[in-house]
PDB file of C-alpha atoms in Angstrom:
ATOM      1  CA  MET A   1      21.715  39.244  -8.604  1.00 46.00           C
ATOM      2  CA  GLY A   2      18.600  37.858  -6.941  1.00 48.00           C
ATOM      3  CA  GLY A   3      16.604  37.069 -10.112  1.00 51.00           C
ATOM      4  CA  GLY A   4      14.497  33.940 -10.479  1.00 55.00           C
ATOM      5  CA  GLY A   5      13.496  33.798  -6.823  1.00 55.00           C
ATOM      6  CA  SER A   6      17.078  33.401  -5.592  1.00 56.00           C
ATOM      7  CA  THR A   7      17.870  34.773  -2.134  1.00 60.00           C
ATOM      8  CA  ARG A   8      21.633  34.386  -2.482  1.00 60.00           C
ATOM      9  CA  ARG A   9      23.739  37.557  -2.197  1.00 63.00           C
ATOM     10  CA  VAL A  10      26.770  38.072  -4.360  1.00 60.00           C
ATOM     11  CA  THR A  11      29.461  40.588  -3.430  1.00 63.00           C
ATOM     12  CA  PHE A  12      32.524  41.671  -5.365  1.00 60.00           C
ATOM     13  CA  GLU A  13      35.703  42.636  -3.559  1.00 65.00           C
ATOM     14  CA  ALA A  14      39.265  43.346  -4.594  1.00 62.00           C
ATOM     15  CA  ASP A  15      42.310  42.026  -2.764  1.00 63.00           C
ATOM     16  CA  GLU A  16      45.108  44.172  -1.340  1.00 66.00           C
ATOM     17  CA  ASN A  17      46.947  44.587  -4.628  1.00 66.00           C
ATOM     18  CA  GLU A  18      43.781  45.417  -6.587  1.00 62.00           C
ATOM     19  CA  ASN A  19      44.650  42.639  -9.036  1.00 63.00           C
ATOM     20  CA  ILE A  20      42.138  39.926  -8.222  1.00 61.00           C
ATOM     21  CA  THR A  21      38.406  40.299  -7.777  1.00 64.00           C
ATOM     22  CA  VAL A  22      36.966  38.126  -5.042  1.00 63.00           C
ATOM     23  CA  VAL A  23      33.379  36.940  -5.489  1.00 65.00           C
ATOM     24  CA  LYS A  24      31.610  35.879  -2.313  1.00 66.00           C
ATOM     25  CA  GLY A  25      28.419  33.846  -2.126  1.00 65.00           C
ATOM     26  CA  VAL A  26      28.739  32.159  -5.549  1.00 68.00           C
ATOM     27  CA  ARG A  27      29.977  28.725  -6.393  1.00 69.00           C
ATOM     28  CA  LEU A  28      31.492  28.585  -9.860  1.00 70.00           C
ATOM     29  CA  SER A  29      32.066  25.501 -11.933  1.00 72.00           C
ATOM     30  CA  ASP A  30      35.564  24.408 -12.905  1.00 75.00           C
ATOM     31  CA  SER A  31      34.955  25.357 -16.525  1.00 76.00           C
ATOM     32  CA  VAL A  32      34.047  28.921 -15.517  1.00 74.00           C
ATOM     33  CA  ILE A  33      37.171  29.213 -13.366  1.00 73.00           C
ATOM     34  CA  ASP A  34      39.340  27.839 -16.199  1.00 75.00           C
ATOM     35  CA  ARG A  35      37.888  30.339 -18.659  1.00 76.00           C
ATOM     36  CA  MET A  36      38.514  33.136 -16.221  1.00 74.00           C
ATOM     37  CA  LYS A  37      42.146  32.037 -15.849  1.00 73.00           C
ATOM     38  CA  GLU A  38      42.729  31.989 -19.617  1.00 75.00           C
ATOM     39  CA  PRO A  39      44.482  35.042 -20.997  1.00 70.00           C
ATOM     40  CA  SER A  40      42.151  37.268 -22.947  1.00 62.00           C
ATOM     41  CA  SER A  41      42.645  38.091 -26.647  1.00 55.00           C
ATOM     42  CA  PRO A  42      45.572  40.371 -27.706  1.00 49.00           C
ATOM     43  CA  THR A  43      43.241  43.309 -28.187  1.00 48.00           C
ATOM     44  CA  GLY A  44      42.018  42.815 -24.641  1.00 46.00           C
ATOM     45  CA  ARG A  45      45.565  43.110 -23.271  1.00 44.00           C
ATOM     46  CA  GLN A  46      46.012  46.509 -24.823  1.00 46.00           C
ATOM     47  CA  HIS A  47      42.922  47.835 -23.067  1.00 45.00           C
ATOM     48  CA  ARG A  48      44.006  46.545 -19.685  1.00 46.00           C
ATOM     49  CA  GLY A  49      45.381  49.818 -18.595  1.00 49.00           C
ATOM     50  CA  SER A  50      43.467  50.092 -15.369  1.00 53.00           C
ATOM     51  CA  GLY A  51      42.175  47.620 -12.778  1.00 56.00           C
ATOM     52  CA  ALA A  52      38.673  49.126 -12.925  1.00 63.00           C
ATOM     53  CA  VAL A  53      38.180  48.081 -16.543  1.00 67.00           C
ATOM     54  CA  ASN A  54      39.402  44.575 -15.688  1.00 83.00           C
ATOM     55  CA  ASP A  55      37.059  44.444 -12.706  1.00 83.00           C
ATOM     56  CA  GLU A  56      34.124  45.544 -14.819  1.00 86.00           C
ATOM     57  CA  GLU A  57      34.924  42.921 -17.452  1.00 87.00           C
ATOM     58  CA  LEU A  58      35.245  40.227 -14.793  1.00 89.00           C
ATOM     59  CA  LYS A  59      31.997  41.289 -13.141  1.00 88.00           C
ATOM     60  CA  LYS A  60      30.283  41.188 -16.520  1.00 90.00           C
ATOM     61  CA  ARG A  61      31.630  37.671 -17.247  1.00 91.00           C
ATOM     62  CA  ILE A  62      30.576  36.429 -13.813  1.00 92.00           C
ATOM     63  CA  ALA A  63      27.125  37.949 -14.224  1.00 92.00           C
ATOM     64  CA  GLU A  64      26.781  36.275 -17.626  1.00 93.00           C
ATOM     65  CA  GLU A  65      27.909  32.930 -16.210  1.00 93.00           C
ATOM     66  CA  LEU A  66      25.469  33.253 -13.319  1.00 94.00           C
ATOM     67  CA  ALA A  67      22.656  34.112 -15.728  1.00 94.00           C
ATOM     68  CA  LEU A  68      23.528  31.103 -17.897  1.00 95.00           C
ATOM     69  CA  GLU A  69      23.636  28.820 -14.853  1.00 95.00           C
ATOM     70  CA  ARG A  70      20.309  30.163 -13.605  1.00 95.00           C
ATOM     71  CA  ALA A  71      18.771  29.672 -17.068  1.00 96.00           C
ATOM     72  CA  ARG A  72      20.114  26.110 -17.182  1.00 96.00           C
ATOM     73  CA  ARG A  73      18.648  25.348 -13.726  1.00 96.00           C
ATOM     74  CA  ASP A  74      15.328  26.916 -14.706  1.00 96.00           C
ATOM     75  CA  SER A  75      15.275  24.847 -17.892  1.00 96.00           C
ATOM     76  CA  GLU A  76      16.005  21.651 -15.966  1.00 96.00           C
ATOM     77  CA  ALA A  77      13.331  22.493 -13.397  1.00 96.00           C
ATOM     78  CA  GLN A  78      10.809  23.096 -16.179  1.00 97.00           C
ATOM     79  CA  LYS A  79      11.749  19.775 -17.797  1.00 96.00           C
ATOM     80  CA  ARG A  80      11.265  18.018 -14.446  1.00 96.00           C
ATOM     81  CA  ARG A  81       7.867  19.686 -13.989  1.00 97.00           C
ATOM     82  CA  LEU A  82       6.760  18.703 -17.496  1.00 97.00           C
ATOM     83  CA  PHE A  83       8.019  15.167 -16.993  1.00 97.00           C
ATOM     84  CA  GLY A  84       6.195  15.013 -13.646  1.00 96.00           C
ATOM     85  CA  LYS A  85       2.968  16.205 -15.274  1.00 97.00           C
ATOM     86  CA  LEU A  86       3.377  13.641 -18.037  1.00 96.00           C
ATOM     87  CA  LEU A  87       3.949  10.876 -15.492  1.00 96.00           C
ATOM     88  CA  GLU A  88       0.905  12.018 -13.512  1.00 97.00           C
ATOM     89  CA  ARG A  89      -1.273  11.946 -16.654  1.00 96.00           C
ATOM     90  CA  GLU A  90       0.052   8.480 -17.495  1.00 96.00           C
ATOM     91  CA  ARG A  91      -0.678   7.277 -13.968  1.00 96.00           C
ATOM     92  CA  ILE A  92      -4.211   8.675 -14.069  1.00 96.00           C
ATOM     93  CA  SER A  93      -4.810   7.152 -17.497  1.00 96.00           C
ATOM     94  CA  SER A  94      -3.538   3.738 -16.436  1.00 96.00           C
ATOM     95  CA  ASN A  95      -5.622   3.898 -13.233  1.00 96.00           C
ATOM     96  CA  GLU A  96      -8.737   4.720 -15.269  1.00 97.00           C
ATOM     97  CA  HIS A  97      -7.976   1.884 -17.679  1.00 96.00           C
ATOM     98  CA  LEU A  98      -7.426  -0.512 -14.785  1.00 97.00           C
ATOM     99  CA  THR A  99     -10.634   0.633 -13.080  1.00 97.00           C
ATOM    100  CA  ARG A 100     -12.631   0.075 -16.280  1.00 97.00           C
ATOM    101  CA  ALA A 101     -11.090  -3.377 -16.702  1.00 97.00           C
ATOM    102  CA  ILE A 102     -11.939  -4.283 -13.096  1.00 97.00           C
ATOM    103  CA  LEU A 103     -15.529  -3.083 -13.541  1.00 97.00           C
ATOM    104  CA  ARG A 104     -15.877  -5.084 -16.782  1.00 97.00           C
ATOM    105  CA  GLU A 105     -14.513  -8.162 -15.031  1.00 98.00           C
ATOM    106  CA  ARG A 106     -16.874  -7.706 -12.079  1.00 97.00           C
ATOM    107  CA  ALA A 107     -19.830  -7.315 -14.445  1.00 97.00           C
ATOM    108  CA  ALA A 108     -18.823 -10.459 -16.340  1.00 97.00           C
ATOM    109  CA  THR A 109     -18.415 -12.367 -13.059  1.00 98.00           C
ATOM    110  CA  GLU A 110     -21.825 -11.199 -11.832  1.00 98.00           C
ATOM    111  CA  GLU A 111     -23.393 -12.202 -15.147  1.00 97.00           C
ATOM    112  CA  GLU A 112     -21.821 -15.662 -14.903  1.00 98.00           C
ATOM    113  CA  ARG A 113     -23.066 -16.028 -11.316  1.00 98.00           C
ATOM    114  CA  GLN A 114     -26.616 -15.096 -12.321  1.00 98.00           C
ATOM    115  CA  LYS A 115     -26.442 -17.463 -15.278  1.00 98.00           C
ATOM    116  CA  ALA A 116     -25.319 -20.304 -12.988  1.00 98.00           C
ATOM    117  CA  GLN A 117     -28.190 -19.555 -10.586  1.00 98.00           C
ATOM    118  CA  ARG A 118     -30.669 -19.526 -13.482  1.00 98.00           C
ATOM    119  CA  PHE A 119     -29.363 -22.884 -14.738  1.00 98.00           C
ATOM    120  CA  ALA A 120     -29.547 -24.335 -11.213  1.00 97.00           C
ATOM    121  CA  ARG A 121     -33.207 -23.249 -10.902  1.00 98.00           C
ATOM    122  CA  GLN A 122     -33.990 -24.718 -14.328  1.00 98.00           C
ATOM    123  CA  LEU A 123     -32.298 -27.972 -13.354  1.00 97.00           C
ATOM    124  CA  GLU A 124     -34.280 -28.198 -10.109  1.00 98.00           C
ATOM    125  CA  GLU A 125     -37.498 -27.502 -12.018  1.00 97.00           C
ATOM    126  CA  LYS A 126     -36.683 -30.231 -14.557  1.00 97.00           C
ATOM    127  CA  ASP A 127     -35.888 -32.618 -11.719  1.00 97.00           C
ATOM    128  CA  ARG A 128     -39.272 -31.925 -10.072  1.00 97.00           C
ATOM    129  CA  GLU A 129     -41.004 -32.379 -13.413  1.00 97.00           C
ATOM    130  CA  LEU A 130     -39.235 -35.697 -14.004  1.00 97.00           C
ATOM    131  CA  LYS A 131     -40.237 -36.896 -10.531  1.00 97.00           C
ATOM    132  CA  LYS A 132     -43.868 -35.993 -11.290  1.00 97.00           C
ATOM    133  CA  HIS A 133     -43.692 -37.902 -14.568  1.00 97.00           C
ATOM    134  CA  ASP A 134     -42.079 -40.856 -12.821  1.00 97.00           C
ATOM    135  CA  ALA A 135     -44.818 -40.938 -10.185  1.00 96.00           C
ATOM    136  CA  TYR A 136     -47.524 -40.612 -12.865  1.00 97.00           C
ATOM    137  CA  TYR A 137     -46.083 -43.434 -14.967  1.00 96.00           C
ATOM    138  CA  LYS A 138     -45.720 -45.709 -11.938  1.00 96.00           C
ATOM    139  CA  GLU A 139     -49.363 -45.046 -11.072  1.00 95.00           C
ATOM    140  CA  GLN A 140     -50.454 -45.789 -14.633  1.00 94.00           C
ATOM    141  CA  LEU A 141     -48.389 -48.981 -14.655  1.00 93.00           C
ATOM    142  CA  ALA A 142     -49.998 -50.103 -11.411  1.00 92.00           C
ATOM    143  CA  ARG A 143     -53.489 -49.470 -12.901  1.00 92.00           C
ATOM    144  CA  LEU A 144     -52.635 -51.403 -16.015  1.00 90.00           C
ATOM    145  CA  GLU A 145     -51.308 -54.309 -13.970  1.00 87.00           C
ATOM    146  CA  GLU A 146     -54.564 -54.372 -12.003  1.00 87.00           C
ATOM    147  CA  ARG A 147     -56.624 -54.341 -15.186  1.00 87.00           C
ATOM    148  CA  VAL A 148     -54.568 -57.060 -16.862  1.00 83.00           C
ATOM    149  CA  LYS A 149     -54.299 -59.337 -13.838  1.00 80.00           C
ATOM    150  CA  PRO A 150     -57.621 -61.169 -14.448  1.00 75.00           C
ATOM    151  CA  PHE A 151     -56.514 -62.151 -17.908  1.00 71.00           C
ATOM    152  CA  PHE A 152     -53.311 -63.809 -16.741  1.00 66.00           C
ATOM    153  CA  PHE A 153     -55.049 -66.079 -14.322  1.00 63.00           C
ATOM    154  CA  SER A 154     -57.846 -67.165 -16.657  1.00 61.00           C
ATOM    155  CA  PRO A 155     -58.243 -70.783 -17.861  1.00 60.00           C
ATOM    156  CA  PHE A 156     -57.430 -69.703 -21.402  1.00 57.00           C
ATOM    157  CA  ASN A 157     -54.083 -68.354 -20.257  1.00 56.00           C
ATOM    158  CA  GLU A 158     -53.188 -71.630 -18.586  1.00 59.00           C
ATOM    159  CA  HIS A 159     -53.177 -73.421 -21.951  1.00 58.00           C
ATOM    160  CA  PHE A 160     -51.202 -70.846 -23.910  1.00 58.00           C
ATOM    161  CA  SER A 161     -48.829 -69.437 -21.332  1.00 59.00           C
ATOM    162  CA  PRO A 162     -45.952 -71.718 -22.345  1.00 58.00           C
ATOM    163  CA  PHE A 163     -46.150 -70.308 -25.869  1.00 56.00           C
ATOM    164  CA  PHE A 164     -46.468 -66.612 -24.919  1.00 56.00           C
ATOM    165  CA  PRO A 165     -44.327 -65.700 -21.960  1.00 56.00           C
ATOM    166  CA  ILE A 166     -45.508 -62.261 -20.888  1.00 55.00           C
ATOM    167  CA  SER A 167     -43.855 -60.318 -18.145  1.00 54.00           C
ATOM    168  CA  VAL A 168     -46.049 -57.972 -16.206  1.00 49.00           C
ATOM    169  CA  HIS A 169     -43.197 -55.950 -14.828  1.00 49.00           C
ATOM    170  CA  PHE A 170     -41.494 -53.737 -17.371  1.00 49.00           C
ATOM    171  CA  CYS A 171     -39.224 -51.866 -15.031  1.00 48.00           C
TER     172      CYS A 171
END
């Protein structure tokens, strides 16, 4: 009875009266025990002449039940293995998906950081350019004021200044 990698030993024994077969090393379900207790069909009662035939029939039924139980356990074990493989594939797939999403997010974050640095450099460059323009325009304004100064203090200007108020400072 050791099929399927089982190391359990099953022995059949008869009691003192040779009426009951004792099975050692096997645990039977309640349904199996109930079926064994049920009386067999009327044709089976006629053939019950000797205890050896009954023992052989009982051994055959027990062997069939054990084979069915072993097949059921094997089927359940195979289902568990398949389910485990499916779960493992799902886990791997979700990990790959998550890894790709993280990498995409990191790339987008890095791109945004580089973009912000580029804009900061452009802003600093514009600021320097505006300061240069400001300095240039102040210098030009100072030159113009120097060139125009003689005209404001001329005798001609003294007569017409009330009619043409001109401000030298524009800023």
